[in-house]
Amino acid sequence: VNRIPTARLVLRDGSASEEGFAASQGEDLIPGKQLEIAGGYDSKDIQIFKGSIVKQSIKVGADGNSILKIDCKDHAVKMTIGRHSRYFIKSTDSDAIETIIGKYGLAKDIAKTNIQHPEIIQYYATDWDFILSRTEMNGQIVLTEDGKLKTKAPTTSGDPLITLTYGANLLEFEAEMDARCQYQAVKAQ
């Protein structure tokens, strides 16, 4: 929610005896290439990520083992590059958002907003940050999946989709608590 989906692949790559990195030097894993990741059980795989390779790095340890890290992001990552300034006259937030998304060729499902503003100004902000700020003002969230951007009001009712139980269907978990920023009480108006 309100994030661009990201995947990181960590692969063993490289051979000191062959003096090269076969996977890294190949054509399949270079930045800009499309990547799909599927996962599942009992030969019933489903797509869990689709996007573009944005970064590749190699690390060779003191023991001679080398790894290749591939960072991938959803196609919506294009909206985070470069800051823009523009204005929208007599426009709703949803119309402004649709105009911006249209420039990137992404699919969209934008919840309509009703208030027509005399002007909306985007000043030196990435298109992604601007969209997040306008949806937040309308009590909405942004969901991105497979190159499609969706805005909607969050659902806060209904039954949970899954119940996670440590030892049953949750085998690995990482949590963190930091007491440095904990307040005894909060009062707001």
CSV table of C-alpha atoms in Angstrom, one decimal:
chain,number,residue,atom,x,y,z
A,1,VAL,CA,0.0,0.0,0.0
A,2,ASN,CA,1.4,3.4,-1.1
A,3,ARG,CA,4.6,1.7,-2.2
A,4,ILE,CA,6.1,0.6,-5.4
A,5,PRO,CA,6.4,-3.3,-5.4
A,6,THR,CA,10.0,-4.4,-5.2
A,7,ALA,CA,11.8,-7.8,-5.5
A,8,ARG,CA,15.4,-8.7,-4.9
A,9,LEU,CA,17.0,-11.8,-6.3
A,10,VAL,CA,20.2,-13.0,-4.7
A,11,LEU,CA,22.0,-15.6,-6.9
A,12,ARG,CA,25.4,-17.3,-6.8
A,13,ASP,CA,27.3,-16.1,-9.8
A,14,GLY,CA,31.0,-16.0,-10.7
A,15,SER,CA,33.9,-18.3,-10.9
A,16,ALA,CA,37.4,-17.3,-10.1
A,17,SER,CA,38.9,-20.1,-12.1
A,18,GLU,CA,36.9,-19.0,-15.2
A,19,GLU,CA,37.5,-15.3,-14.4
A,20,GLY,CA,34.0,-14.3,-15.1
A,21,PHE,CA,30.4,-13.9,-14.0
A,22,ALA,CA,28.2,-15.9,-16.3
A,23,ALA,CA,24.8,-14.8,-15.1
A,24,SER,CA,25.8,-11.1,-14.8
A,25,GLN,CA,27.4,-11.0,-18.2
A,26,GLY,CA,24.4,-12.7,-19.9
A,27,GLU,CA,21.6,-10.9,-21.6
A,28,ASP,CA,18.8,-12.1,-19.3
A,29,LEU,CA,19.5,-10.1,-16.1
A,30,ILE,CA,20.6,-6.7,-17.3
A,31,PRO,CA,18.9,-3.5,-16.1
A,32,GLY,CA,15.8,-2.7,-18.2
A,33,LYS,CA,14.8,-6.3,-18.9
A,34,GLN,CA,11.4,-7.5,-17.8
A,35,LEU,CA,11.2,-10.1,-15.0
A,36,GLU,CA,8.4,-12.3,-13.7
A,37,ILE,CA,8.5,-14.2,-10.5
A,38,ALA,CA,6.1,-17.1,-9.8
A,39,GLY,CA,5.8,-19.2,-6.7
A,40,GLY,CA,3.6,-21.9,-5.5
A,41,TYR,CA,3.3,-25.5,-4.4
A,42,ASP,CA,2.7,-28.8,-6.1
A,43,SER,CA,3.3,-27.4,-9.6
A,44,LYS,CA,0.5,-24.8,-9.1
A,45,ASP,CA,2.5,-21.6,-9.5
A,46,ILE,CA,1.0,-18.1,-9.5
A,47,GLN,CA,2.7,-14.9,-10.5
A,48,ILE,CA,3.8,-13.0,-7.4
A,49,PHE,CA,5.8,-10.2,-9.1
A,50,LYS,CA,6.3,-8.6,-12.5
A,51,GLY,CA,8.4,-5.6,-13.2
A,52,SER,CA,11.7,-4.4,-14.6
A,53,ILE,CA,15.3,-5.0,-13.5
A,54,VAL,CA,16.6,-1.6,-12.2
A,55,LYS,CA,19.9,-2.6,-10.6
A,56,GLN,CA,22.5,-5.3,-10.6
A,57,SER,CA,25.4,-5.7,-8.2
A,58,ILE,CA,28.1,-8.2,-7.6
A,59,LYS,CA,29.8,-9.0,-4.3
A,60,VAL,CA,32.9,-11.2,-3.9
A,61,GLY,CA,33.6,-12.3,-0.4
A,62,ALA,CA,37.0,-13.0,1.2
A,63,ASP,CA,36.2,-16.7,0.9
A,64,GLY,CA,36.0,-16.4,-2.9
A,65,ASN,CA,32.2,-16.9,-3.0
A,66,SER,CA,30.4,-14.4,-5.2
A,67,ILE,CA,26.8,-13.3,-5.3
A,68,LEU,CA,24.8,-11.4,-7.8
A,69,LYS,CA,22.0,-9.1,-6.5
A,70,ILE,CA,19.2,-8.1,-8.9
A,71,ASP,CA,16.8,-5.3,-7.8
A,72,CYS,CA,13.5,-5.2,-9.6
A,73,LYS,CA,10.6,-2.7,-9.4
A,74,ASP,CA,7.1,-2.5,-10.8
A,75,HIS,CA,6.8,-0.4,-13.9
A,76,ALA,CA,5.3,2.4,-11.9
A,77,VAL,CA,8.9,3.2,-10.7
A,78,LYS,CA,9.0,5.5,-13.8
A,79,MET,CA,6.9,7.9,-11.9
A,80,THR,CA,9.6,8.4,-9.2
A,81,ILE,CA,12.2,9.7,-11.6
A,82,GLY,CA,12.5,13.4,-11.9
A,83,ARG,CA,10.7,16.2,-10.2
A,84,HIS,CA,8.0,18.1,-12.1
A,85,SER,CA,6.1,21.3,-11.7
A,86,ARG,CA,2.7,21.6,-13.4
A,87,TYR,CA,-0.8,22.9,-12.7
A,88,PHE,CA,-4.3,21.7,-13.3
A,89,ILE,CA,-7.1,24.2,-13.8
A,90,LYS,CA,-10.7,23.4,-12.8
A,91,SER,CA,-9.8,19.8,-12.1
A,92,THR,CA,-10.7,17.1,-9.6
A,93,ASP,CA,-7.9,15.2,-7.9
A,94,SER,CA,-8.8,12.0,-9.7
A,95,ASP,CA,-8.7,13.8,-13.1
A,96,ALA,CA,-5.2,15.2,-12.3
A,97,ILE,CA,-4.0,11.8,-11.2
A,98,GLU,CA,-5.4,10.1,-14.4
A,99,THR,CA,-3.6,12.8,-16.5
A,100,ILE,CA,-0.3,12.1,-14.9
A,101,ILE,CA,-0.6,8.3,-15.1
A,102,GLY,CA,-1.6,8.5,-18.8
A,103,LYS,CA,1.9,9.9,-19.5
A,104,TYR,CA,3.5,6.7,-18.4
A,105,GLY,CA,1.3,4.2,-20.3
A,106,LEU,CA,0.3,2.4,-17.2
A,107,ALA,CA,-3.1,0.8,-16.7
A,108,LYS,CA,-5.2,2.6,-14.1
A,109,ASP,CA,-8.3,2.2,-11.9
A,110,ILE,CA,-8.7,5.6,-10.2
A,111,ALA,CA,-11.6,6.2,-7.7
A,112,LYS,CA,-13.4,9.3,-8.7
A,113,THR,CA,-13.2,12.4,-6.4
A,114,ASN,CA,-16.0,14.9,-6.4
A,115,ILE,CA,-14.5,18.3,-5.4
A,116,GLN,CA,-13.4,20.4,-8.4
A,117,HIS,CA,-10.5,22.6,-7.4
A,118,PRO,CA,-10.0,26.0,-9.1
A,119,GLU,CA,-6.4,25.0,-9.5
A,120,ILE,CA,-4.1,22.2,-8.3
A,121,ILE,CA,-0.4,22.8,-8.3
A,122,GLN,CA,2.4,20.3,-8.4
A,123,TYR,CA,5.6,22.0,-7.5
A,124,TYR,CA,8.9,20.3,-7.8
A,125,ALA,CA,7.7,16.9,-6.8
A,126,THR,CA,7.9,13.5,-8.4
A,127,ASP,CA,4.7,12.3,-10.0
A,128,TRP,CA,4.6,9.4,-7.5
A,129,ASP,CA,4.8,11.7,-4.5
A,130,PHE,CA,2.2,14.1,-6.0
A,131,ILE,CA,-0.2,11.2,-6.5
A,132,LEU,CA,0.3,9.9,-3.0
A,133,SER,CA,-0.3,13.4,-1.5
A,134,ARG,CA,-3.5,13.9,-3.5
A,135,THR,CA,-4.9,10.5,-2.7
A,136,GLU,CA,-4.1,10.9,1.0
A,137,MET,CA,-6.0,14.2,1.0
A,138,ASN,CA,-9.0,12.3,-0.2
A,139,GLY,CA,-8.7,9.5,2.4
A,140,GLN,CA,-7.5,7.0,-0.3
A,141,ILE,CA,-4.6,4.6,-0.8
A,142,VAL,CA,-2.6,3.7,-3.8
A,143,LEU,CA,-2.1,0.1,-4.9
A,144,THR,CA,0.3,-0.9,-7.6
A,145,GLU,CA,0.4,-4.4,-9.2
A,146,ASP,CA,1.7,-5.6,-12.5
A,147,GLY,CA,2.0,-2.1,-14.0
A,148,LYS,CA,-1.5,-1.1,-12.9
A,149,LEU,CA,-2.2,1.8,-10.5
A,150,LYS,CA,-5.3,1.7,-8.4
A,151,THR,CA,-6.6,4.3,-6.0
A,152,LYS,CA,-9.4,3.6,-3.5
A,153,ALA,CA,-10.6,4.1,0.0
A,154,PRO,CA,-9.2,1.5,2.3
A,155,THR,CA,-11.5,-1.3,3.4
A,156,THR,CA,-11.6,-1.6,7.2
A,157,SER,CA,-14.3,-4.1,7.6
A,158,GLY,CA,-14.9,-7.7,6.7
A,159,ASP,CA,-13.2,-11.0,7.6
A,160,PRO,CA,-9.4,-11.4,7.4
A,161,LEU,CA,-8.1,-13.1,4.3
A,162,ILE,CA,-5.6,-15.2,6.2
A,163,THR,CA,-4.7,-15.9,9.8
A,164,LEU,CA,-1.0,-16.4,10.5
A,165,THR,CA,0.1,-18.7,13.3
A,166,TYR,CA,3.8,-19.2,14.2
A,167,GLY,CA,4.7,-22.8,13.6
A,168,ALA,CA,1.7,-23.6,11.5
A,169,ASN,CA,1.8,-21.3,8.4
A,170,LEU,CA,4.4,-18.7,9.6
A,171,LEU,CA,7.9,-20.1,9.7
A,172,GLU,CA,10.0,-17.0,9.4
A,173,PHE,CA,9.3,-13.6,10.8
A,174,GLU,CA,11.3,-10.5,11.7
A,175,ALA,CA,10.0,-7.8,14.0
A,176,GLU,CA,11.6,-4.7,15.6
A,177,MET,CA,10.6,-2.4,18.4
A,178,ASP,CA,12.4,0.9,19.0
A,179,ALA,CA,11.7,2.7,22.3
A,180,ARG,CA,13.5,5.9,21.3
A,181,CYS,CA,10.4,7.5,19.7
A,182,GLN,CA,7.7,6.1,21.9
A,183,TYR,CA,5.4,8.8,23.5
A,184,GLN,CA,3.7,8.3,26.8
A,185,ALA,CA,0.6,10.0,25.5
A,186,VAL,CA,-0.6,11.9,22.4
A,187,LYS,CA,-3.1,14.8,22.4
A,188,ALA,CA,-4.3,16.2,19.1
A,189,GLN,CA,-6.9,18.8,18.0
